[in-house]
Coordinates of C-alpha atoms in Angstrom, one line a residue:
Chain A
X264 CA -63.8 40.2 47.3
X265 CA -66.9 40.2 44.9
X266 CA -67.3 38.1 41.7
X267 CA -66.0 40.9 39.4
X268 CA -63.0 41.5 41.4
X269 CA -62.1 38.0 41.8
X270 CA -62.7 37.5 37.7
X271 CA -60.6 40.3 37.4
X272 CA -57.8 38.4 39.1
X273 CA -58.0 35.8 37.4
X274 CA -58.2 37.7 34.0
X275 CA -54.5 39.4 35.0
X276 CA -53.6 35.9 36.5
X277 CA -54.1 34.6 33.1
X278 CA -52.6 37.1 31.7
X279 CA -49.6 37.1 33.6
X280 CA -49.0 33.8 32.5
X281 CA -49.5 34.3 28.8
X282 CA -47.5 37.2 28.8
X283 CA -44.6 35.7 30.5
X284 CA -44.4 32.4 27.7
X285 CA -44.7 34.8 25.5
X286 CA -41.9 36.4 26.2
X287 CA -39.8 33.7 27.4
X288 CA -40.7 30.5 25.8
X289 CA -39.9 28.4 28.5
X290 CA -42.5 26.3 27.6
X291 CA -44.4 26.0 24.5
X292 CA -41.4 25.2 22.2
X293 CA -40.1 22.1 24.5
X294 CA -43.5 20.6 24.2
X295 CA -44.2 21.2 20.4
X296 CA -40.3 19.9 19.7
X297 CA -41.1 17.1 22.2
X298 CA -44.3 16.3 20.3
X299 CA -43.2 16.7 16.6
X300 CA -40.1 14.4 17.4
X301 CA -42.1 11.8 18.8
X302 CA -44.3 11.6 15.7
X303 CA -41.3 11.1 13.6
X304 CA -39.8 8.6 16.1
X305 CA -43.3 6.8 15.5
X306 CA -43.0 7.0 12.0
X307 CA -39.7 5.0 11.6
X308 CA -40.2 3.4 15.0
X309 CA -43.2 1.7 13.4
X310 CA -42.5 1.7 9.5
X311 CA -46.0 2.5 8.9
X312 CA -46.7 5.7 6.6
X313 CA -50.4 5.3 8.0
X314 CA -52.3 4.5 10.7
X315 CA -55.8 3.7 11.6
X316 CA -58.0 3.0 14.6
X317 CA -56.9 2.3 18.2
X318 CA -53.2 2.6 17.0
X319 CA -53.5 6.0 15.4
X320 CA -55.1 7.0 18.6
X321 CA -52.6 5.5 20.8
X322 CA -49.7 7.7 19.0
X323 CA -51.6 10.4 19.1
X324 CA -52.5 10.8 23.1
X325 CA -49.6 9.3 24.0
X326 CA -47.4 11.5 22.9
X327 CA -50.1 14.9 23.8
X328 CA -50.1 13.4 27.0
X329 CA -46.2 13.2 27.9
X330 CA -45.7 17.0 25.8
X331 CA -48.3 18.0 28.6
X332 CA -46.2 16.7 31.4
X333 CA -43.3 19.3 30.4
X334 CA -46.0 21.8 30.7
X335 CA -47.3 20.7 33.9
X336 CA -43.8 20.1 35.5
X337 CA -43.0 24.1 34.7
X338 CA -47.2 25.0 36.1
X339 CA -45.8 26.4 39.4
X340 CA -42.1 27.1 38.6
X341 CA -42.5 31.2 38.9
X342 CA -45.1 31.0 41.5
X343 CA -42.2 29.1 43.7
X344 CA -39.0 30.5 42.6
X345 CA -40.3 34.2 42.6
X346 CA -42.8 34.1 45.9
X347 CA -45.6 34.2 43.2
X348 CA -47.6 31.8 46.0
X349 CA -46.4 34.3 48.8
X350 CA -47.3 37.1 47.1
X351 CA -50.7 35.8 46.0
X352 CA -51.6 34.5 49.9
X353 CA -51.2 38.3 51.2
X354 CA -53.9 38.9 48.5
X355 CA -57.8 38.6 49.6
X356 CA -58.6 36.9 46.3
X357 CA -59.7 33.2 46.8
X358 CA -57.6 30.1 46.4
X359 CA -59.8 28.6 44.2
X360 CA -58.7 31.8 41.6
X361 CA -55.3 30.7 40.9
X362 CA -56.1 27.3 40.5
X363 CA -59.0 28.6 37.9
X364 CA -56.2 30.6 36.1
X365 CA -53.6 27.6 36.1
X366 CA -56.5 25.2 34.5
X367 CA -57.0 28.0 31.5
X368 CA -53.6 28.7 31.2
X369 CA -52.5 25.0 30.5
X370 CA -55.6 24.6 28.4
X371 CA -54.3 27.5 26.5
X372 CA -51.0 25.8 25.7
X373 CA -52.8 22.7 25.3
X374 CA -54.7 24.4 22.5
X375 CA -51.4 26.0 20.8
X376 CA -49.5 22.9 21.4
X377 CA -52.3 20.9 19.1
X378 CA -52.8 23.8 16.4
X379 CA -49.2 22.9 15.9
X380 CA -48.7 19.3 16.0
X381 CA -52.1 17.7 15.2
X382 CA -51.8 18.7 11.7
X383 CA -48.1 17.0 11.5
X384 CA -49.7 14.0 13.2
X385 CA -52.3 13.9 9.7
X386 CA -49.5 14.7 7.8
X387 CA -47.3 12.1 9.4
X388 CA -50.3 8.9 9.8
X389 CA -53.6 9.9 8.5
X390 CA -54.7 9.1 4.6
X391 CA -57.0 11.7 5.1
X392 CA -58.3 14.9 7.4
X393 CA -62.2 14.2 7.6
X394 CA -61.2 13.3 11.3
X395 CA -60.0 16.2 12.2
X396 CA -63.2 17.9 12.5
X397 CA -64.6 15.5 15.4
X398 CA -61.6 15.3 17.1
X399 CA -61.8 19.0 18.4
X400 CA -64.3 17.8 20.8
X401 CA -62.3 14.9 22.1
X402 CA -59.3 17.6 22.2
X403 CA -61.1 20.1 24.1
X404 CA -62.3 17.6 26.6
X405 CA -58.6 15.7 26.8
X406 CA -57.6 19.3 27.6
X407 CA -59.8 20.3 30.2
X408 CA -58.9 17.1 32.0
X409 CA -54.9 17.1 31.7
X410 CA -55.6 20.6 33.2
X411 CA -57.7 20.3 36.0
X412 CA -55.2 17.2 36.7
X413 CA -52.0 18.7 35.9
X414 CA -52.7 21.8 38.0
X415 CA -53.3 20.2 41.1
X416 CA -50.7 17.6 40.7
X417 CA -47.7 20.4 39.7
X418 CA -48.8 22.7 43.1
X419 CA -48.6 19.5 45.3
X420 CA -45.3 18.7 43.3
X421 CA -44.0 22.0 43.1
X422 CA -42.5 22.6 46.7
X423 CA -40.4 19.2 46.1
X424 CA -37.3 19.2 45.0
X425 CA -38.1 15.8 43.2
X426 CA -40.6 17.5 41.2
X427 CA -39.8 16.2 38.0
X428 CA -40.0 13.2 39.6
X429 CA -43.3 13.1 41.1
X430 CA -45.4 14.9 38.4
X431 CA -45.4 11.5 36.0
X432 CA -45.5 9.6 39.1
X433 CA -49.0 11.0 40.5
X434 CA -50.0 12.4 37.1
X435 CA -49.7 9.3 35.2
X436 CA -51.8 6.5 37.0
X437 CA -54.6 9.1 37.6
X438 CA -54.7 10.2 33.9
X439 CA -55.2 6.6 33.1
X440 CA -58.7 6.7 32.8
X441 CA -59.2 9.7 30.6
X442 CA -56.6 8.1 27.7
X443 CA -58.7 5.3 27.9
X444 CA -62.0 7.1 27.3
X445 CA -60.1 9.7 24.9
X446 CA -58.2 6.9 22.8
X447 CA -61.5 4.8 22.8
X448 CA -63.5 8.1 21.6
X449 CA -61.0 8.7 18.8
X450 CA -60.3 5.4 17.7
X451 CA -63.3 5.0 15.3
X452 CA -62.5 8.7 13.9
X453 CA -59.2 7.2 12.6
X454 CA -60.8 4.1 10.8
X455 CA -59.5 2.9 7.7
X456 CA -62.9 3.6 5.8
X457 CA -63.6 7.4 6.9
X458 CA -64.5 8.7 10.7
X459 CA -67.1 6.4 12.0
X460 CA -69.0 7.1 15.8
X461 CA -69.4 3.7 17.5
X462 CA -69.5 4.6 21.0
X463 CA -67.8 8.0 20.4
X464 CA -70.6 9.7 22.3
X465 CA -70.1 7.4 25.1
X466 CA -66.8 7.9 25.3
X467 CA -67.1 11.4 25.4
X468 CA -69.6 11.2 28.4
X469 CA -66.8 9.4 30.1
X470 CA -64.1 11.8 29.6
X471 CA -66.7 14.5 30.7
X472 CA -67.2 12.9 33.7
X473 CA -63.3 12.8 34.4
X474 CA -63.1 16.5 34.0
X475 CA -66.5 16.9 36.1
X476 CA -65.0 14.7 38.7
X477 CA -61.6 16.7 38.8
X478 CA -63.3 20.0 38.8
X479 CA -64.5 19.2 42.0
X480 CA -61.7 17.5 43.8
X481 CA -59.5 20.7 42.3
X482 CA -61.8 22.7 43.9
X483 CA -62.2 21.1 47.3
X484 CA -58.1 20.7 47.6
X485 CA -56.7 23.4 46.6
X486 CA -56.8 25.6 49.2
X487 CA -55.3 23.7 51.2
X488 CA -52.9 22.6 48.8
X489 CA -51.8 26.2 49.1
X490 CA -51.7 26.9 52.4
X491 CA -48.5 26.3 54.5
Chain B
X222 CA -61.2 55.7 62.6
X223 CA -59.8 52.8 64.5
X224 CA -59.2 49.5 62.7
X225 CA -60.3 47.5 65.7
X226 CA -61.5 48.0 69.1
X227 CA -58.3 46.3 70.5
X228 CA -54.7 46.2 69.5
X229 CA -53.8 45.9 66.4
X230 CA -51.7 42.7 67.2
X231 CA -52.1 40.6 70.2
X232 CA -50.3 37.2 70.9
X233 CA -50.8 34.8 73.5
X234 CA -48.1 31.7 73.8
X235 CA -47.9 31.6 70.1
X236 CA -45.4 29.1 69.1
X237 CA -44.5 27.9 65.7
X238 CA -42.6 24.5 64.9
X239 CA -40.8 23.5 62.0
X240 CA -41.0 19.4 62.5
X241 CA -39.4 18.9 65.6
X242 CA -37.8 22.5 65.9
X243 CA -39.1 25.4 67.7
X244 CA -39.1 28.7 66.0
X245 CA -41.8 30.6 68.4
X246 CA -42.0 29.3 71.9
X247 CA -44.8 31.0 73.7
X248 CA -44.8 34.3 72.4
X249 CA -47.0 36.9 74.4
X250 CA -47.5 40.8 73.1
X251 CA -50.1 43.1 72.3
X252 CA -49.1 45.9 70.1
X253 CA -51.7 49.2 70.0
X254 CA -52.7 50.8 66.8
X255 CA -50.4 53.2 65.3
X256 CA -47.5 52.1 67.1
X257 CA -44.0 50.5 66.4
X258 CA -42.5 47.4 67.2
X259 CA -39.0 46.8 66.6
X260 CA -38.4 43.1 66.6
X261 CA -34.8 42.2 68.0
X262 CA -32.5 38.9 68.1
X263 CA -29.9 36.7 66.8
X264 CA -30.2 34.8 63.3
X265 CA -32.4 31.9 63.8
X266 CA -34.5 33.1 66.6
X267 CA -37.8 33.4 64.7
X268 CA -38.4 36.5 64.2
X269 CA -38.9 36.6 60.2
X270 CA -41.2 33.4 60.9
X271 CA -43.1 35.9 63.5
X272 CA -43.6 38.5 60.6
X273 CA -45.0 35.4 58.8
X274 CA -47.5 34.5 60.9
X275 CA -48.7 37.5 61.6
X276 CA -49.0 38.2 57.7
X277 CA -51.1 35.1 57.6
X278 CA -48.2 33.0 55.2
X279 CA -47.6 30.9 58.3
X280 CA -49.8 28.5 60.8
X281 CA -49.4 29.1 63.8
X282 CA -49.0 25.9 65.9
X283 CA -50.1 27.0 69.3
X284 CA -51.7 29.6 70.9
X285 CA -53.3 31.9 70.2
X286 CA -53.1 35.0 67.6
X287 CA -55.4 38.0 66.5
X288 CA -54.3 40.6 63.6
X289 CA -56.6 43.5 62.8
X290 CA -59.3 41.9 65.2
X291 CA -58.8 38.7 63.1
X292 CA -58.2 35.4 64.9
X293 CA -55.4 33.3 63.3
X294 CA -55.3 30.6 61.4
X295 CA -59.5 30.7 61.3
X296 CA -60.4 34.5 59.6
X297 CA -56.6 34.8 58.1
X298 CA -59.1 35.7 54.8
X299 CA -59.8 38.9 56.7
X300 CA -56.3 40.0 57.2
X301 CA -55.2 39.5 53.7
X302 CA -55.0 42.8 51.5
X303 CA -55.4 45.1 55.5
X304 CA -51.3 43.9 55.8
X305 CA -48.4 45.1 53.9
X306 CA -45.3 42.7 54.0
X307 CA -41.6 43.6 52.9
X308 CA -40.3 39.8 53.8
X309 CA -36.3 38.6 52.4
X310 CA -38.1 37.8 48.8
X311 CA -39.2 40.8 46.8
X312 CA -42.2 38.6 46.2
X313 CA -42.2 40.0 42.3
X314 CA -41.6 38.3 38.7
X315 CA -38.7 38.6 37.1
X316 CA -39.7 38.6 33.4
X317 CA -42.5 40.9 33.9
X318 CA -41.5 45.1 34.6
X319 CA -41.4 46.8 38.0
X320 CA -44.9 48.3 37.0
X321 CA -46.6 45.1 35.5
X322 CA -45.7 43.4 38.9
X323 CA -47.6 46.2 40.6
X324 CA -50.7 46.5 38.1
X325 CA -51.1 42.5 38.8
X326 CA -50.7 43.0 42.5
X327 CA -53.5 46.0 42.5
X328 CA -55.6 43.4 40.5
X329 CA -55.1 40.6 42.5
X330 CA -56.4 43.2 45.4
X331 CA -59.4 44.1 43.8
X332 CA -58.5 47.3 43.4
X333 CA -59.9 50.1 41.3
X334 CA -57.8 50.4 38.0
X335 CA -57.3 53.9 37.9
X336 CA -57.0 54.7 41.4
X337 CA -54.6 51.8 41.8
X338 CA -52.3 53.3 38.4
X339 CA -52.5 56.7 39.6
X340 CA -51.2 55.4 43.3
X341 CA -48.5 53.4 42.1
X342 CA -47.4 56.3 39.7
X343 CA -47.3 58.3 42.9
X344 CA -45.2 55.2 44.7
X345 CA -42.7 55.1 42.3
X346 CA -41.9 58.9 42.0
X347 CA -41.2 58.7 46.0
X348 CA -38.9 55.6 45.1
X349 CA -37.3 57.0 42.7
X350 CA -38.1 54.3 40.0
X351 CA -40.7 56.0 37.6
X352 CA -38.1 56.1 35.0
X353 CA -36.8 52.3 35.7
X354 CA -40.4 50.8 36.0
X355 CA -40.6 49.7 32.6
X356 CA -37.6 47.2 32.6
X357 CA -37.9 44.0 33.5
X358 CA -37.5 43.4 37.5
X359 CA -35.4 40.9 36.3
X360 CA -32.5 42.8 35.2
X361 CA -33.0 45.5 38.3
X362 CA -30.0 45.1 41.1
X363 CA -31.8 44.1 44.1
X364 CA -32.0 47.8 45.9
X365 CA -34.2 48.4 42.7
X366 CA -36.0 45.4 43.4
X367 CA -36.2 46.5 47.2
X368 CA -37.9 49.5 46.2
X369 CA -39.9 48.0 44.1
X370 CA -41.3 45.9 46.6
X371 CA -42.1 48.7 48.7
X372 CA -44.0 49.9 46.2
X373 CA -46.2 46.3 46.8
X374 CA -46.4 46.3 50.5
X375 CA -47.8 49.5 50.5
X376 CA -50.6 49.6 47.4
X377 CA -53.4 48.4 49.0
X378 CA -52.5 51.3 51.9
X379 CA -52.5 48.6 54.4
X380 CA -53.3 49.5 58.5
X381 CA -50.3 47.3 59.7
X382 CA -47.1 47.1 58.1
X383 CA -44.6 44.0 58.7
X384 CA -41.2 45.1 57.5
X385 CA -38.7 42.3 57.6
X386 CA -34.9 44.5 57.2
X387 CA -36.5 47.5 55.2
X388 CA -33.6 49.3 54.5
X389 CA -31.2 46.1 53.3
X390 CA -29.9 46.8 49.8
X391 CA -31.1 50.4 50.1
X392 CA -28.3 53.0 49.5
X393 CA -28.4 56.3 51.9
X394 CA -30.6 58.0 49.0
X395 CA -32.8 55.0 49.4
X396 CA -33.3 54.8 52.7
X397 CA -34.6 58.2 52.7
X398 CA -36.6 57.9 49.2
X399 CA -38.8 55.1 50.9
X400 CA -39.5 56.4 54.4
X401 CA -42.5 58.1 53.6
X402 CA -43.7 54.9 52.3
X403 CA -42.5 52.9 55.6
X404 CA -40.8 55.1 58.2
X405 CA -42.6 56.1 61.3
X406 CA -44.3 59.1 59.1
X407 CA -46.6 56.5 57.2
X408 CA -48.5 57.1 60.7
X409 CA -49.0 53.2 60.3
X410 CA -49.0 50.3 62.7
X411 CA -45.6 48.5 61.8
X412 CA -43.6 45.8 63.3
X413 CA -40.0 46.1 62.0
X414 CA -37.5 43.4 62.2
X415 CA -33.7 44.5 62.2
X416 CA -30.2 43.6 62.9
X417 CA -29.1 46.7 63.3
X418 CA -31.1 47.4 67.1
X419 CA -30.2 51.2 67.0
X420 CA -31.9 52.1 64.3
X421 CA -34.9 50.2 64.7
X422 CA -35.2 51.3 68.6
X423 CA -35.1 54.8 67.8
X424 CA -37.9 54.7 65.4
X425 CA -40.0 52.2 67.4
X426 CA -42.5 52.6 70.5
X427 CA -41.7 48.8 71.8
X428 CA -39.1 46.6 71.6
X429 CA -39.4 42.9 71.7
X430 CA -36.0 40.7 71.9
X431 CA -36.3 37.2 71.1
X432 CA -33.7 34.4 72.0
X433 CA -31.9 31.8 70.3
X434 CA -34.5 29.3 70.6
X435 CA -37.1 31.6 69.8
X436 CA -38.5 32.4 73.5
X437 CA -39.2 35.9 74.1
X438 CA -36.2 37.2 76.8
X439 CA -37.4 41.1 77.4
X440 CA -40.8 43.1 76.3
X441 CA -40.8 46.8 77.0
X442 CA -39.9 50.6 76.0
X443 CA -36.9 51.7 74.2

């Protein structure tokens, strides 16, 4: 299969998925309603109106994080229940192109899911929105890594029928490290006096690295993650 | 022009476990091009987990395999897109049409966009599902969905065919609407796995009867 080809697989593998939670909502609306709660159960939970530093940052990935474990838990549900994996393997496009559209697909939702609720989450804590700006690039990076992460830990979870189970049991610890580089990075955004930087850029390096790291272990296991 | 030098399938003690259980014990056959093989036995004697192996969707763990001139597990890459499969699952997605599950599959083949829409127009007018192929495959009953699948095994025009029950949830129309796809006309190779031995013995060139425990018991001509 040539590098066109096996883009164009992944374009209509990406597509698929799209097109299907577009149609069914199975799981966008679960993690924007999970998220949006949270933020209100935050709000009273805390009896703060506002929020700044560390603890601003803490609500914030925290509760992104767990609204991306419903989407990861669901990653691989059609691909399983409807012989999507089958039908896929009696394909000659490589393994390493479904993983490429599962990573973009959960960014995708990632990116919708935060269009949504990180404006609520200003709305709800932040005294004002000159944060929002930098954030994106801690977003986008926080993304790419609950992606690369998520995929390969919902297709080893997938063919369990503990799935649920085992998704925030492998996902979590591993994840550990890009909340703390993530929360660290977007702490100083969320100071009291305005966004400040101190050791944003380093913090960003870090989460990079996570992704970069990920990127490569997605890529050396998934194949055989796939195979029987 | 010849897909291989050899047969098109050739087995030597394959054997397949599941754990501790045996599905394939020591399987031996070499099946020429062009030719049918009607796959006989009991429930439980392996033989849809044969038809998986040889479409590469299994390991086998023992002995030794070649599909298409491909050696099993090693070049499976080679096999996959040269092998049609009709397996128990349609193998399709429910919330997307009968057409939209065969566009994907041409994609996921690398196949050429137009031919690939003007073949699987052609498909489903011999199926009989042009004016279905619209709906959502998850509101078809499941001969719809057979046909539909059909219509997958055969897109990328595959050498071998590996037909698991063909004709179940097919009505009489059915049956006949799909057997230029899949019957003996296709001129393919096929391997064809039935319950009903009749049928598949009068359309096949060899027979091969596996047992209980998945051993072979008899090789030969029907």
């Amino acid at each position: 299969m040539s590098v066109g080809q096996a883009f164009d697989a992944w374009k209509a593998l990406v597509g698929r998925d799209l097109l299907t939670e577009a149609r069914t909502m199975r799981s966008l609306p679960a993690m924007v309603l999970f998220a949006v709660t949270t933020f209100v159960i935050f709000r009273y939970g805390l009896d703060r109106t506002q929020l700044s530093g560390s603890l601003a940052g803490g609500v914030l990935w925290t509760t992104l994080l767990f609204a991306a474990v419903l989407g990861i838990n669901r990653l691989f549900v059609s691909e399983r229940e409807e012989g999507g994996f089958d039908a896929f393997r009696l394909t000659p496009a490589p393994a390493n192109v479904l993983l490429a559209a599962k990573v973009t697909s959960l960014f995708v939702y990632l990116v919708v899911l935060e269009l949504i609720v990180v404006p609520i989450f200003a709305l709800f804590f932040l005294p004002e929105f000159s944060s929002l700006l930098p954030l994106v690039a801690v977003l986008l990076l926080a993304n790419l890594g609950f992606s690369l992460l998520g995929t390969v830990v919902s297709s080893m979870a997938v063919n369990s029928t503990a799935r649920d189970l085992i998704v925030p049991l492998l996902l979590l610890p591993l994840v550990v490290p890009l909340m703390i580089a993530v929360t660290g990075a977007s702490a100083p955004l969320f100071g009291p006096e305005g966004p400040g930087y101190e050791r944003f850029g380093e913090w960003l390096m870090v989460a990079a690295l996570y992704d970069g790291v990920f990127l490569l272990v997605g890529y050396a296991v998934f194949e055989f993650l796939l195979e029987d | 022009m010849a897909e291989t030098d050899g047969p098109a399938i050739s087995l030597r003690g394959l054997v397949r476990r599941y754990g501790d259980r045996v599905a394939l014990d020591g399987v031996d056959l070499d099946l020429p091009e062009g030719q049918t093989l009607a796959v006989l036995g009991p429930n439980g004697s392996g033989k849809s987990t044969l038809l998986r192996v040889l479409a590469t969707l299994l390991r086998p763990s023992g002995g030794e395999a070649s599909v298409l001139g491909a050696r099993l597990p090693g070049e499976a890459w080679q096999v996959r897109g040269r092998v049609g499969y009709l397996g128990h699952q349609p193998l399709l997605y429910r919330d997307l049409t009968g057409r939209e599950n065969l566009v994907l599959q041409a994609r996921l083949n690398g196949l050429d966009r137009e031919e690939a829409a003007e073949s699987i127009e052609r498909d489903l007018e011999l199926v009989g599902m042009s004016s279905r192929a619209d709906e959502a495959v998850g509101g078809y009953s499941a001969g719809m969905r057979q046909r539909i699948s059909i219509c997958r095994a055969v897109l990328t025009r595959p050498p071998l065919l590996l037909l698991d029950e063909p004709d179940s949830n097919l009505d009489p129309e059915g049956r006949v609407a799909v057997r230029d796809l899949v019957g003996p006309a296709s001129g393919r190779t096929r391997v064809l796995v039935s319950h009903e031995p009749e049928r598949a013995l009068a359309e096949a060139d060899l027979f091969l009867r596996l047992g209980p425990s998945g051993k072979v018991e008899e090789v030969g001509t029907p």
